[in-house]
XYZ file of C-alpha atoms in Angstrom:
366
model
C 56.454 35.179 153.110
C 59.831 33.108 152.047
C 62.507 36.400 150.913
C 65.521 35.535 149.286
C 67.937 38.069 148.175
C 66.926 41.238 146.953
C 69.587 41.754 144.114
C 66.995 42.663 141.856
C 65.916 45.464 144.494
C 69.764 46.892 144.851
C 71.027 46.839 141.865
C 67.867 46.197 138.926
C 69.396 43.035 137.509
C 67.635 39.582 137.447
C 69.828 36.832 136.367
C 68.202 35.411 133.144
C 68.474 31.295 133.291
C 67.284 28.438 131.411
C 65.068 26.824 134.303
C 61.773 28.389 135.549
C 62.302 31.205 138.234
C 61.734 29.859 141.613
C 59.515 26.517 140.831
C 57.624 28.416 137.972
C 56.669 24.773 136.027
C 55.145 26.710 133.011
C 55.960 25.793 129.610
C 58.022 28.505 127.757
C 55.666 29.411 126.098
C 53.437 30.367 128.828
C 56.749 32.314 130.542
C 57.315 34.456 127.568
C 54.545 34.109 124.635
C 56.317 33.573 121.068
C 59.644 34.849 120.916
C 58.825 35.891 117.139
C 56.616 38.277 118.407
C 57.522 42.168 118.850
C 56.740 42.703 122.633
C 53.928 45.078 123.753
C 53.309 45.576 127.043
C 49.656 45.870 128.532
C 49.410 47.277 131.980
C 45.777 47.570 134.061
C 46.142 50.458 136.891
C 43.058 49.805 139.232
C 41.557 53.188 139.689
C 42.288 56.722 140.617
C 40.364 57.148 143.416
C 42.214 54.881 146.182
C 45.019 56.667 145.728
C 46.742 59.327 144.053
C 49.332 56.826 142.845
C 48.610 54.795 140.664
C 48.196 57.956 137.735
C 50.727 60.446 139.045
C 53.448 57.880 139.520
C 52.752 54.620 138.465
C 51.890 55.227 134.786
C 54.213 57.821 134.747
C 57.113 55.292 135.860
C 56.188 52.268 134.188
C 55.766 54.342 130.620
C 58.781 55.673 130.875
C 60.365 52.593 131.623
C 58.726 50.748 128.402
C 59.663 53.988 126.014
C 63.223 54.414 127.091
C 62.982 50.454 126.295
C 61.644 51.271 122.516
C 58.722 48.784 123.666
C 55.229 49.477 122.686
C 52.886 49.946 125.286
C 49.320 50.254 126.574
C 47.900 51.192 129.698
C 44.763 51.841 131.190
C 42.960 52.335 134.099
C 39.655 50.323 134.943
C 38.257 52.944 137.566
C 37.373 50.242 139.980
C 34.961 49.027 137.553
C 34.706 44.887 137.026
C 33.245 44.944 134.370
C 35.752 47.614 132.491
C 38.504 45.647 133.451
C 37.875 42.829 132.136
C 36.936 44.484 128.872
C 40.081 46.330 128.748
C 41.974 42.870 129.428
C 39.755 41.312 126.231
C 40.864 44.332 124.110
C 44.683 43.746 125.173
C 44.475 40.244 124.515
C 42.979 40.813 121.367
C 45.501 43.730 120.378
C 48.584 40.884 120.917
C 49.934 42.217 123.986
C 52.890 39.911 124.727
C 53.077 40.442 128.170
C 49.597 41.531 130.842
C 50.698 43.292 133.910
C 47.687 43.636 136.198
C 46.594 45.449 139.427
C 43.462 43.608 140.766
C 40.412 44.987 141.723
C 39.737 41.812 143.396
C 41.416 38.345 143.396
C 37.989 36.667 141.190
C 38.304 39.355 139.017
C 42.434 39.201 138.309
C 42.502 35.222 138.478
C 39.809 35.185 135.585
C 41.942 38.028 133.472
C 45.267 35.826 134.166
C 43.499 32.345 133.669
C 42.722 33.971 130.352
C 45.500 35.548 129.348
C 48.099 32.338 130.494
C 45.378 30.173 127.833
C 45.820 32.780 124.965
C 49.918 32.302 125.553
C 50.141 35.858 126.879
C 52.874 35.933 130.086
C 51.261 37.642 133.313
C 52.771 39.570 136.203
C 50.849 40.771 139.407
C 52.117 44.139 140.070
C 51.513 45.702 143.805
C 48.687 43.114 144.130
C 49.024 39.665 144.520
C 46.168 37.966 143.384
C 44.949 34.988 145.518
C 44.844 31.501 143.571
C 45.734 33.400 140.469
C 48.082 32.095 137.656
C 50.621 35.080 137.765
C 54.009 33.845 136.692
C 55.400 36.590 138.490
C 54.998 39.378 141.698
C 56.051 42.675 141.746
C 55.923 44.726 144.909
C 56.471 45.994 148.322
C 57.251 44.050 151.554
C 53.835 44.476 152.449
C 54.121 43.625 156.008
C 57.121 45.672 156.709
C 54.539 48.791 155.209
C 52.316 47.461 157.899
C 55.276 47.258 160.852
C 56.353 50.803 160.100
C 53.113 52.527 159.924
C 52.725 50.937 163.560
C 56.110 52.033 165.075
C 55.351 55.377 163.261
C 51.624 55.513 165.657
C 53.497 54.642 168.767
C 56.224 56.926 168.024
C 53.971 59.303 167.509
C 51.112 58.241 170.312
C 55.133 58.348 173.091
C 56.112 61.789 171.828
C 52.554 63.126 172.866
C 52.644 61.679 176.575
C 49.628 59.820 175.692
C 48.501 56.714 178.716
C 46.916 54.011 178.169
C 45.785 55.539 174.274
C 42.859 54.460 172.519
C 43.591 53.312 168.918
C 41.315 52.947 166.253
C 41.871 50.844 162.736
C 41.389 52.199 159.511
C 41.665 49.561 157.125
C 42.137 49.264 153.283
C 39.535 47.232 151.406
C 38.467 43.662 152.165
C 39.106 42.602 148.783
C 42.700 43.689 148.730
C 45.445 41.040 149.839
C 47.629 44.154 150.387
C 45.240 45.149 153.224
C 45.261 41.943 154.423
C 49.380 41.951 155.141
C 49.271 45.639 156.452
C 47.149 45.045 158.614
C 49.152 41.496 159.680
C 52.387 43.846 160.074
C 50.902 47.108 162.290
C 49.565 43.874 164.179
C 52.729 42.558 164.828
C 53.066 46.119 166.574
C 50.584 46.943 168.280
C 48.761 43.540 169.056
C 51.814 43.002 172.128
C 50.232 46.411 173.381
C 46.836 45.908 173.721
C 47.269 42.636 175.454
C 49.921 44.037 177.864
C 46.523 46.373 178.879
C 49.401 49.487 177.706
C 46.827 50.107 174.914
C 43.534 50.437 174.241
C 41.686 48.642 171.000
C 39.684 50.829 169.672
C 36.610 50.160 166.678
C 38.704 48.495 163.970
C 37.162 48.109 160.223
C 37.723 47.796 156.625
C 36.642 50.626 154.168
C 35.653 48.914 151.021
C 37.399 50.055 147.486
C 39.769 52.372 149.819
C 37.249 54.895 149.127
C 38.033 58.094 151.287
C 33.997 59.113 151.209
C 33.327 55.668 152.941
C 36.064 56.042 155.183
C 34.722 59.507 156.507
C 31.766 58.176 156.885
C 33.038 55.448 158.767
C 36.076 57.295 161.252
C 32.579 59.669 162.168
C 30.640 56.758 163.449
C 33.634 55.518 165.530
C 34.358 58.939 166.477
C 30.490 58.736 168.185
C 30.447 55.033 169.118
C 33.457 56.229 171.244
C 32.132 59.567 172.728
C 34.965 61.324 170.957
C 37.854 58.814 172.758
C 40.181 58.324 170.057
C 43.610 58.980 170.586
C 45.591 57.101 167.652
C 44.129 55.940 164.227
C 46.075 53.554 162.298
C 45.124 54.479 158.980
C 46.233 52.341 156.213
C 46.772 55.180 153.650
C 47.203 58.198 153.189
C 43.315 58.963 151.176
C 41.843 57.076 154.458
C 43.946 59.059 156.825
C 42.993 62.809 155.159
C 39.527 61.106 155.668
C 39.611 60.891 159.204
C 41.764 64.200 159.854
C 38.986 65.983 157.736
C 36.327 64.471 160.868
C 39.032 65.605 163.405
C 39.131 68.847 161.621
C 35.255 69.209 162.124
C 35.920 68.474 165.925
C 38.925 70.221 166.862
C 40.770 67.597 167.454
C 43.531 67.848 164.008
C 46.627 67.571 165.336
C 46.102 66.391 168.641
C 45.075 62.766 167.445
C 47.834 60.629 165.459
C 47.236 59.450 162.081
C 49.222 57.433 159.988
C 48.811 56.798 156.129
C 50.759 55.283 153.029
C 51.895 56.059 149.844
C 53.308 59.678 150.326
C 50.842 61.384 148.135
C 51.087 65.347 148.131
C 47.888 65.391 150.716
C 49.380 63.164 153.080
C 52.861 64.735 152.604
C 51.079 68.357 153.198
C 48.981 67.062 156.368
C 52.206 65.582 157.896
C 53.950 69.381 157.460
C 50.809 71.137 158.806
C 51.274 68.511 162.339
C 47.832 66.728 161.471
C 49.287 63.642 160.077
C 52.244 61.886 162.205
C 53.685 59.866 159.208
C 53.371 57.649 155.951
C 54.993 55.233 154.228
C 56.997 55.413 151.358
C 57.252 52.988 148.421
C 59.693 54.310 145.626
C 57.323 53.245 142.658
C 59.739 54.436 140.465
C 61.935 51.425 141.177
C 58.386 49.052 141.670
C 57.966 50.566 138.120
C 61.172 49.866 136.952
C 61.471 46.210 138.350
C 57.950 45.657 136.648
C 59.080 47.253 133.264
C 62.335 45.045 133.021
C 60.836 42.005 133.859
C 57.350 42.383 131.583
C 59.936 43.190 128.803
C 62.022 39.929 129.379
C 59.198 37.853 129.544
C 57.841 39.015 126.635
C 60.758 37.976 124.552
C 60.485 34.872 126.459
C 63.326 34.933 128.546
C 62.856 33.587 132.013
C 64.250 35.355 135.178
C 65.407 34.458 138.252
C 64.044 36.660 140.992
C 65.395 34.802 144.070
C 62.575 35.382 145.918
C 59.301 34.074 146.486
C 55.545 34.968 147.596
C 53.401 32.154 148.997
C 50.112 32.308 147.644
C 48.050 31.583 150.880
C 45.120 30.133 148.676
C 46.661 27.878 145.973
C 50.066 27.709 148.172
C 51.773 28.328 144.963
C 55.613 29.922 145.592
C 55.126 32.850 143.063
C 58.105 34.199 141.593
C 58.362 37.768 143.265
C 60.486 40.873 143.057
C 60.166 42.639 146.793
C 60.924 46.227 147.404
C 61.776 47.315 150.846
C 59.722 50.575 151.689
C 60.269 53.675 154.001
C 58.933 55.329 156.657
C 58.760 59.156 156.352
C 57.632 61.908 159.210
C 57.652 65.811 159.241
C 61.753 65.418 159.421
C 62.078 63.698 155.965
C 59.186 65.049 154.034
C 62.479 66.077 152.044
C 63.490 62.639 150.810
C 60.497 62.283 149.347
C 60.941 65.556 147.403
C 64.344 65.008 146.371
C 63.505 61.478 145.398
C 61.556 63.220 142.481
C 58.653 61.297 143.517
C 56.275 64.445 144.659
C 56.459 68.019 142.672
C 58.380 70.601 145.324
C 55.707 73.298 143.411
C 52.243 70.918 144.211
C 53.657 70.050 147.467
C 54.817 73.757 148.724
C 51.435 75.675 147.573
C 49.707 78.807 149.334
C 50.245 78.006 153.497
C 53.027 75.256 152.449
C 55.304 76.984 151.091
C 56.239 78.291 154.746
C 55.899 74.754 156.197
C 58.353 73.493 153.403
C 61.202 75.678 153.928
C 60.909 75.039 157.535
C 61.579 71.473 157.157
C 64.437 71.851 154.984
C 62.729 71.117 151.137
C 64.466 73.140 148.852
């Protein structure tokens, strides 16, 4: 991954210029569609499922962004259904969305939905989701592995403060088909790898849940649970729907709160487990700046402007340098559960329910 600076990350601005952004060769009409054209903005979310995220701040965010903008929009969510999403992205096309901002469900999927689109003149931006050999003119996301490198310092943070020798970790990763997963799982490597070759760390069972589906995840965190005659003493979850998964196993055997988790995306179930002591930490992205990033950049393309993002994503299947707008993300424990809060990203009243409300003026929310 080749960063360059992240001006559009500090301060929202991309420089507009008259070259392609970052060795973007398409023609200008691919990078903006016909400047004639009233922009309208078509967004796919993936599901609602995975996470929490992608309906209570994502479209949230990004339609905000496009009506404070006066630009039409449309988005929809394909419910982790193939088939629905690439109806949807017929139906956009059709409509004369200017500009398709996708999440994929899966890298065949998005490449034939951007392959598409880029052949009906209609610019394209991956946002969260880079998809693999796909014709994207531009990325919008998080520094992927650095959500991966915090979510392992947060486990051995965690797995120190407990005392724990010689801990057995298990892996809870995201889905097989998501390139995300892929790069979280490269940067809580980069962690913990060094550990369980020094012998101060145990590998535990290590596997993908497929879709990021919580259900499957239980499902799977129980069988490891047995396979190991109950010795787990860290699980590197890769979010925070996978982690309440395996705290609601550790739940059935006593053992919430005694085991580490980690998760991702700060979602009120994650942010309550981390206040009740059953979850050690997750990361989190400010999608209301992801959001914003996306908005102003689907806008300018759609008026055919061209930006400079000074940064780039290597695609590692075409080796394409896509154009890419990287966020930096954050870790948060019980201490700053309050950030989050006062970020306006979480609702103090969802968050501080029934037993939380306790919990929540403990740790400072207010």
């Amino acid at each position: 991954m080749r960063k360059g600076f992240l001006t559009f990350a500090a301060v929202g601005l991309l420089a507009t210029g008259s070259m392609a952004a970052c060795g973007d060769d398409s023609s200008s009409n691919e990078a903006g569609g016909d400047t004639a054209k009233k922009p309208k903005i078509g967004v796919i979310l993936p599901d609602s499922k995975s996470s929490a995220r992608w309906e209570t701040a994502d479209r949230r965010f990004l339609k905000a962004a496009f009506d404070a903008a006066g630009v039409e929009s449309d988005i929809q969510n394909a419910q982790n259904d193939k088939n629905a999403f690439q109806t949807i992205a017929d139906q956009m096309i059709t409509s004369g969305v200017t500009t398709l901002m996708i999440v994929n469900l899966d890298s065949g999927t998005g490449k034939a939905v951007l392959d598409k689109a880029k052949s009906q003149g209609v610019a394209t931006i991956d946002y969260d989701r880079l998809t693999l050999g796909g014709s994207a003119q531009y990325y919008v996301s998080f520094d992927n592995e650095a959500v991966g490198k915090l979510q392992g310092e947060g486990l051995v943070k965690c797995l120190t403060e407990k005392g724990v020798k010689n801990p057995t970790v298990a892996y809870l990763n995201g889905s097989p088909t998501d390139n995300n997963a892929t790069l979280f799982k490269n940067g809580y490597d980069s962690v913990l790898k060094p550990k369980f070759e020094s012998k101060e760390y145990t590998k535990g069972p290590d596997q993908s849940v497929p879709d990021w589906d919580p259900a499957q995840a239980a499902t799977i965190f129980e069988q490891m649970l047995t396979q190991t005659g109950g010795k787990i003493d860290g699980v590197l979850s890769a979010n925070d729907g996978l982690g309440n998964a395996a705290i609601s196993v550790l739940k059935k055997n006593k053992l919430n709160g005694k085991v580490p988790v980690t998760g991702q995306d700060a979602d009120v179930t994650g942010l309550q487990n981390i206040l009740a002591g059953d979850q050690c930490m997750t990361v989190y992205k400010a999608v209301k700046k992801e959001a914003d990033a996306a908005a102003e950049l689907a806008i300018a393309v759609a008026k055919g402007e061209r930006k400079e993002t000074g940064q780039t994503v290597k695609d590692p299947e075409s080796g394409r340098d896509v154009p890419s707008v990287l966020l930096e993300p954050k870790a948060i424990d019980k201490a700053t559960v309050k950030d989050v809060v006062a970020d306006g990203y979480v609702d103090k009243a969802k968050l501080c329910t029934g037993a939380y409300a306790a919990l929540c003026t403990a740790n400072g929310i207010s």
